Amino acid sequence: MFEALASGLGQVVQPTILLTMLVGMCIGFVTGILPGLGGPVTLAILLPFAFGMDPVQGFAFLIGIWIVTSTAGDITSVLFGIPGEPTSAAAVMDGYPLTRKGQSGRALGALLTSSALGGILGMIVLALTITLIRPLVLAIGPPEFFVLTVLGLTFVITLAGNNLLKGFIMASLGLLVAVVGIDPELGLPRYTFGSLSFWDGVDIIPIVIGLFGGAEVLQLMLSKRSISQTVEPDVNSLGQRARGILDALKHWSVIVRSSAIAIVIGMLPGLGGSVSQWLAYGHAKQTSKHPERFGKGAIDGVVAAGATSNAKDGGQLVPTIAFGIPGGAATAVLLGGLMILGLTPGAEMLTVNLDLTMSMVWIAVFANVIAVSIALLGVKYLSKLTHISGPVLIPAIVMLLMVGTYSVNNDYVDVFVMVGAAAIGVICLRWNWPRVPFLLAVVLGGFTESYLSLSSSMFGTEWLTRPGVLTLFAVIVGSLTIGALPSLRKWKLRREVSQESTK
Amino acid sequence: MFTSRKVYGVVSVACISALGLSACDDQEQESEAAGACSILEDEQVTIVVPYDPGGGYDSFARLIAPELEESIGAQVVVENRPGAGGLAAVNEITNAPEDGSRVAIMDGPGVAAASLAGAEGANFELSDLSYIGTVSNYPIVIATGPESDIESLEDLQTAEQVSFASAGRGASDYITAALLADMYDLEDSEIVTGFGGQAEAELSVVQGNVDVIAGVLDSRLPSIQSGDLVPIATIAPERPEDLPDVPLVQEDENLTGDQLDLLDTHQQIHDIGRPLVGPSSMEEEPLDCLRGALSEVADDEEFTDRASDQGRLISHIDGETMEADLTITRDDISEEYQSILEESF
Amino acid sequence: MSSIRTTEGTNRHLPALSDVLIGVVSLLIFGAALLATLDWPIEAARFPRFISGIGLLCTLLFLGTLAFRSLTTGPTVTQDTEGGPQESQTTEDPADEESVDVGYVFASAGAKEWVQTLLWLGAFFLLTYLFGVYIAGVTFAFLYLKYGASKSLVYCLVYSVVLGGSLWMLFSYFLGLPLPSGIFDII
């Protein structure tokens, strides 16, 4: 294996390869920062260009595009409060408040560092385990996924803010949105209001764009101020950046845990990055010493969200390479790329062509490091954007949101969904209702139902006793206990206060 | 000022990348139409893809777009319009302009089945479409997991309980599973749906959680080649090139006439393959033009070789033949098949 | 946040009107969703029935709590709000929290600003629907910068042309992605 690693490295460190990778990364960067337009679409459109390249060059091109889209998506989240990719929504939670405080340099420094480290961790796991991973991928099925979605939903408690009931109501509304579309068992349209556009369900991208982007546009138009509320002198941004990098390194254990979550979820086709970011974020909040700072600019929140965005890639490549079954939308296109390059996934990639597989690992590592270094160098200039007067940004942002939403399905209905989500986002912010439980439920709801129905049609009731299921149930109970403790304490405190006041 | 500079930067990056690829605007140089017709010259023709970018249909559309462009001298663009399991795009195309500026690639068997079954969401008859020609046609393959007890068609027929994995009702894998269950009288069979997509359905068979998956070959090919799925039979006019050792379901000598009839109808519906279609109201001139261009493209060996290198087999049936032989109506199919279809939606 | 502030000083505190309204709307949504499931076969109805039931219960409980609190008196409500006194103390710079909170912007904006902003956005969507995103985007950029942001004529012209041009380059020219076109399809 180490031979293959060395040979893979040799094949990658070539001027043409690195140049092709840079070209791919430039394209990926542009589409990554644009909300709505993301990795899978870009890959699909540019896939034909890979034809005629030799395998390593093709990987360099495609993986370069892919890696950098998630990194770039996170940058938009932090700077503008609008996720550039649906997998970057959690980065808004704490990254954006830091930007408002004039600390975008610090937030980006921490985010990019943790995203690079997460990406590299993902690739290390891929390299070390790809030849051994089969049993794990074969052991996890719909029952485990169902319990994972339930675990994700319990984070509503953690992410709901101070009023749990409000959190539950928003989550239930989100679940209702997730149910829209054809039901998984009978193929019956539910809550589609007679429109075919809703048959495949409500797309997550318009919801994310509306929930965050819509609120942001209104905020800028109303306040007519720049995004950053405090003007910090430019000299500071170097210091800020360094502070951010140090912040990330200080929270190395958050990076490791978040990456682990993203890698494992990435390994199986199904849930994907838009779920793992919230699991990692919720987990980080639960285990943080200052959970009350989450959502207001907690640096460990930024670190947790950032780590998942590229760590998932290593995980998703595992089934793609080992089984020919893609772990996510982008890897589905990459699989097509493999075939264009004349490679057969499966055993061959793990034996004869192991060096090619390892070259993918190297390319991804290089792409991560290069993307993040360039982005870190650019932080100073990027941060300036947040000091521009808000109204000047408005036309560009509004147009990009419109275009990004529409290009998801080329359907005006998505624009209406986006506007609806924007209204929900604004109402939530204005009257202090939590919007994250809503988003979390939209992301998870569909999975919860279909994995439950799959579990029972595959295994009857036996799935309840599968070891993976039992382990995860134990995790849920543990996490609920941890999550409930602060509320309990507060409740007790409140009772004491009210008792005192009634005396 | 900064935003405009930023946007400008965005574009220049894209320009540089495009230069690096040196293939972005070849079409500009080749404005001279090589094909026989000129009616669509300098127009824009959109190929609507009923699914997300990156899938099989999308790849085919993006493969033939530049070739068609060269042949008819029009600008050919691909537009993804997913929705309602592929029906949204077909509903739309039946009302497209008559000048041939909007055509679609479609899942022939799926759309035919939906229309024949009178499924909700299929607001058209097959005769509401005009056929430009088939782009590709894949055999159906029936596959099991590597550790499955079902290793052959006989095993499938005698198995006590069989579960089939399907991406969802109305999909080709669902209808084929329903057909097999009906044909072989598999009483305790179950079709498991609810998977997020083909990949998940496939994985469940590899894992051994579901026994069988039956569907078109091209999406199965990678995992068959990797040995994670084992093909036990195919439904096709003849044994497919990729799987010369796998028997056809029709080869079974014990099949009764009724069973063969069912298979025939099923085969006939799958012969529609993945055609390019337009509205039935499309004017003759652009229709002929597109038909001619597609035939020309499909006959170009350099192109078909290149496509098959990418794992995309081009197999062409021209539009006239399709219109004459392949437009199936409800009268053409037996009651039994009709009921299989209706149960599948 | 501000809605709570206003009730803080009074001894008998009524629940925030917004909470009541959102609660009632949610109640209606869950009720309608539950009713809709009654027509479906059990396989399809199970899950939506379960969640709309849960939603209904939570909303009732929420409204009940509000009613209960408005009948009793006590300072409980301040404990209930985001950024209550307890939390502000733990943060490094409490003064900063306010300006960072986007909800504060919404709460403090006057009716005139709201109407103006919504009209601008409504006009943009209407223009897009009528003439497609290119015309709408360029027109909106020009007009908004000129009258919303009071920029110079040259600035507005350059900005809007560059914006439209770069969008066209990226989407139509390089990526070949369709953009929203209007019913009066000029471009």
mmCIF file of N, CA and C in Angstrom, chain A residues 366-414:
data_model
loop_
_atom_site.group_PDB
_atom_site.id
_atom_site.type_symbol
_atom_site.label_atom_id
_atom_site.label_comp_id
_atom_site.label_asym_id
_atom_site.label_seq_id
_atom_site.Cartn_x
_atom_site.Cartn_y
_atom_site.Cartn_z
ATOM 1 N N PHE A 366 -3.737 17.766 -2.092
ATOM 2 C CA PHE A 366 -3.150 18.976 -2.685
ATOM 3 C C PHE A 366 -4.226 20.031 -2.922
ATOM 4 N N ALA A 367 -5.348 19.582 -3.495
ATOM 5 C CA ALA A 367 -6.417 20.536 -3.812
ATOM 6 C C ALA A 367 -6.875 21.238 -2.547
ATOM 7 N N ASN A 368 -7.008 20.486 -1.470
ATOM 8 C CA ASN A 368 -7.413 21.072 -0.203
ATOM 9 C C ASN A 368 -6.413 22.121 0.258
ATOM 10 N N VAL A 369 -5.142 21.726 0.244
ATOM 11 C CA VAL A 369 -4.120 22.631 0.753
ATOM 12 C C VAL A 369 -4.034 23.876 -0.123
ATOM 13 N N ILE A 370 -4.033 23.680 -1.442
ATOM 14 C CA ILE A 370 -3.909 24.833 -2.341
ATOM 15 C C ILE A 370 -5.120 25.753 -2.207
ATOM 16 N N ALA A 371 -6.313 25.137 -2.231
ATOM 17 C CA ALA A 371 -7.533 25.950 -2.148
ATOM 18 C C ALA A 371 -7.515 26.794 -0.889
ATOM 19 N N VAL A 372 -7.173 26.151 0.205
ATOM 20 C CA VAL A 372 -7.223 26.867 1.469
ATOM 21 C C VAL A 372 -6.117 27.917 1.564
ATOM 22 N N SER A 373 -4.910 27.602 1.048
ATOM 23 C CA SER A 373 -3.835 28.606 1.106
ATOM 24 C C SER A 373 -4.210 29.823 0.293
ATOM 25 N N ILE A 374 -4.725 29.577 -0.924
ATOM 26 C CA ILE A 374 -5.101 30.730 -1.751
ATOM 27 C C ILE A 374 -6.199 31.532 -1.065
ATOM 28 N N ALA A 375 -7.187 30.802 -0.549
ATOM 29 C CA ALA A 375 -8.289 31.497 0.114
ATOM 30 C C ALA A 375 -7.787 32.281 1.314
ATOM 31 N N LEU A 376 -6.841 31.694 2.062
ATOM 32 C CA LEU A 376 -6.306 32.400 3.234
ATOM 33 C C LEU A 376 -5.582 33.671 2.816
ATOM 34 N N LEU A 377 -4.850 33.582 1.693
ATOM 35 C CA LEU A 377 -4.169 34.776 1.198
ATOM 36 C C LEU A 377 -5.186 35.838 0.806
ATOM 37 N N GLY A 378 -6.327 35.356 0.287
ATOM 38 C CA GLY A 378 -7.331 36.301 -0.183
ATOM 39 C C GLY A 378 -8.242 36.822 0.910
ATOM 40 N N VAL A 379 -8.135 36.264 2.118
ATOM 41 C CA VAL A 379 -9.048 36.641 3.197
ATOM 42 C C VAL A 379 -9.107 38.149 3.386
ATOM 43 N N LYS A 380 -7.934 38.769 3.289
ATOM 44 C CA LYS A 380 -7.851 40.202 3.526
ATOM 45 C C LYS A 380 -8.768 40.958 2.559
ATOM 46 N N TYR A 381 -8.712 40.527 1.281
ATOM 47 C CA TYR A 381 -9.525 41.228 0.283
ATOM 48 C C TYR A 381 -10.987 40.840 0.409
ATOM 49 N N LEU A 382 -11.198 39.552 0.665
ATOM 50 C CA LEU A 382 -12.579 39.093 0.803
ATOM 51 C C LEU A 382 -13.262 39.816 1.959
ATOM 52 N N SER A 383 -12.526 39.978 3.044
ATOM 53 C CA SER A 383 -13.128 40.614 4.218
ATOM 54 C C SER A 383 -13.547 42.041 3.917
ATOM 55 N N LYS A 384 -12.843 42.674 2.986
ATOM 56 C CA LYS A 384 -13.194 44.054 2.637
ATOM 57 C C LYS A 384 -14.623 44.148 2.121
ATOM 58 N N LEU A 385 -15.061 43.080 1.443
ATOM 59 C CA LEU A 385 -16.410 43.083 0.905
ATOM 60 C C LEU A 385 -17.432 43.367 1.996
ATOM 61 N N THR A 386 -17.134 42.905 3.206
ATOM 62 C CA THR A 386 -18.120 43.052 4.262
ATOM 63 C C THR A 386 -18.131 44.466 4.838
ATOM 64 N N HIS A 387 -17.191 45.295 4.397
ATOM 65 C CA HIS A 387 -17.202 46.676 4.870
ATOM 66 C C HIS A 387 -17.839 47.621 3.860
ATOM 67 N N ILE A 388 -18.200 47.077 2.694
ATOM 68 C CA ILE A 388 -18.858 47.908 1.683
ATOM 69 C C ILE A 388 -20.274 48.217 2.145
ATOM 70 N N SER A 389 -20.752 49.376 1.736
ATOM 71 C CA SER A 389 -22.119 49.732 2.117
ATOM 72 C C SER A 389 -23.106 48.722 1.548
ATOM 73 N N GLY A 390 -24.023 48.290 2.373
ATOM 74 C CA GLY A 390 -24.952 47.228 2.014
ATOM 75 C C GLY A 390 -25.687 47.427 0.696
ATOM 76 N N PRO A 391 -26.295 48.589 0.467
ATOM 77 C CA PRO A 391 -27.082 48.785 -0.752
ATOM 78 C C PRO A 391 -26.299 48.519 -2.033
ATOM 79 N N VAL A 392 -24.987 48.732 -1.998
ATOM 80 C CA VAL A 392 -24.198 48.501 -3.200
ATOM 81 C C VAL A 392 -24.140 47.007 -3.524
ATOM 82 N N LEU A 393 -24.153 46.192 -2.501
ATOM 83 C CA LEU A 393 -24.097 44.746 -2.711
ATOM 84 C C LEU A 393 -25.441 44.198 -3.183
ATOM 85 N N ILE A 394 -26.510 44.921 -2.834
ATOM 86 C CA ILE A 394 -27.852 44.364 -3.019
ATOM 87 C C ILE A 394 -28.159 43.876 -4.442
ATOM 88 N N PRO A 395 -27.970 44.711 -5.488
ATOM 89 C CA PRO A 395 -28.358 44.214 -6.815
ATOM 90 C C PRO A 395 -27.667 42.901 -7.174
ATOM 91 N N ALA A 396 -26.375 42.808 -6.889
ATOM 92 C CA ALA A 396 -25.652 41.579 -7.228
ATOM 93 C C ALA A 396 -26.193 40.397 -6.431
ATOM 94 N N ILE A 397 -26.387 40.598 -5.127
ATOM 95 C CA ILE A 397 -26.856 39.485 -4.299
ATOM 96 C C ILE A 397 -28.250 39.040 -4.731
ATOM 97 N N VAL A 398 -29.148 40.014 -4.904
ATOM 98 C CA VAL A 398 -30.528 39.670 -5.271
ATOM 99 C C VAL A 398 -30.560 38.871 -6.572
ATOM 100 N N MET A 399 -29.775 39.320 -7.535
ATOM 101 C CA MET A 399 -29.781 38.640 -8.832
ATOM 102 C C MET A 399 -29.198 37.232 -8.707
ATOM 103 N N LEU A 400 -28.123 37.101 -7.937
ATOM 104 C CA LEU A 400 -27.508 35.789 -7.784
ATOM 105 C C LEU A 400 -28.443 34.826 -7.058
ATOM 106 N N LEU A 401 -29.169 35.319 -6.069
ATOM 107 C CA LEU A 401 -30.098 34.454 -5.347
ATOM 108 C C LEU A 401 -31.198 33.961 -6.293
ATOM 109 N N MET A 402 -31.708 34.885 -7.091
ATOM 110 C CA MET A 402 -32.749 34.531 -8.054
ATOM 111 C C MET A 402 -32.246 33.459 -9.028
ATOM 112 N N VAL A 403 -31.092 33.739 -9.607
ATOM 113 C CA VAL A 403 -30.528 32.830 -10.602
ATOM 114 C C VAL A 403 -30.180 31.487 -9.978
ATOM 115 N N GLY A 404 -29.574 31.549 -8.778
ATOM 116 C CA GLY A 404 -29.185 30.313 -8.109
ATOM 117 C C GLY A 404 -30.383 29.444 -7.799
ATOM 118 N N THR A 405 -31.467 30.073 -7.360
ATOM 119 C CA THR A 405 -32.666 29.308 -7.038
ATOM 120 C C THR A 405 -33.271 28.690 -8.291
ATOM 121 N N TYR A 406 -33.353 29.501 -9.315
ATOM 122 C CA TYR A 406 -34.018 29.027 -10.530
ATOM 123 C C TYR A 406 -33.238 27.893 -11.184
ATOM 124 N N SER A 407 -31.907 27.985 -11.152
ATOM 125 C CA SER A 407 -31.141 27.001 -11.908
ATOM 126 C C SER A 407 -31.109 25.630 -11.237
ATOM 127 N N VAL A 408 -31.700 25.499 -10.053
ATOM 128 C CA VAL A 408 -31.744 24.178 -9.423
ATOM 129 C C VAL A 408 -32.557 23.208 -10.277
ATOM 130 N N ASN A 409 -33.761 23.607 -10.642
ATOM 131 C CA ASN A 409 -34.618 22.742 -11.452
ATOM 132 C C ASN A 409 -35.140 23.432 -12.706
ATOM 133 N N ASN A 410 -34.682 24.648 -12.945
ATOM 134 C CA ASN A 410 -35.235 25.463 -14.033
ATOM 135 C C ASN A 410 -36.745 25.564 -13.921
ATOM 136 N N ASP A 411 -37.181 25.903 -12.731
ATOM 137 C CA ASP A 411 -38.603 25.916 -12.456
ATOM 138 C C ASP A 411 -38.919 27.135 -11.587
ATOM 139 N N TYR A 412 -39.915 27.922 -12.002
ATOM 140 C CA TYR A 412 -40.266 29.113 -11.230
ATOM 141 C C TYR A 412 -40.789 28.765 -9.838
ATOM 142 N N VAL A 413 -41.325 27.546 -9.717
ATOM 143 C CA VAL A 413 -41.871 27.155 -8.417
ATOM 144 C C VAL A 413 -40.808 27.283 -7.321
ATOM 145 N N ASP A 414 -39.572 26.958 -7.669
ATOM 146 C CA ASP A 414 -38.504 27.059 -6.680
ATOM 147 C C ASP A 414 -38.303 28.493 -6.224
#
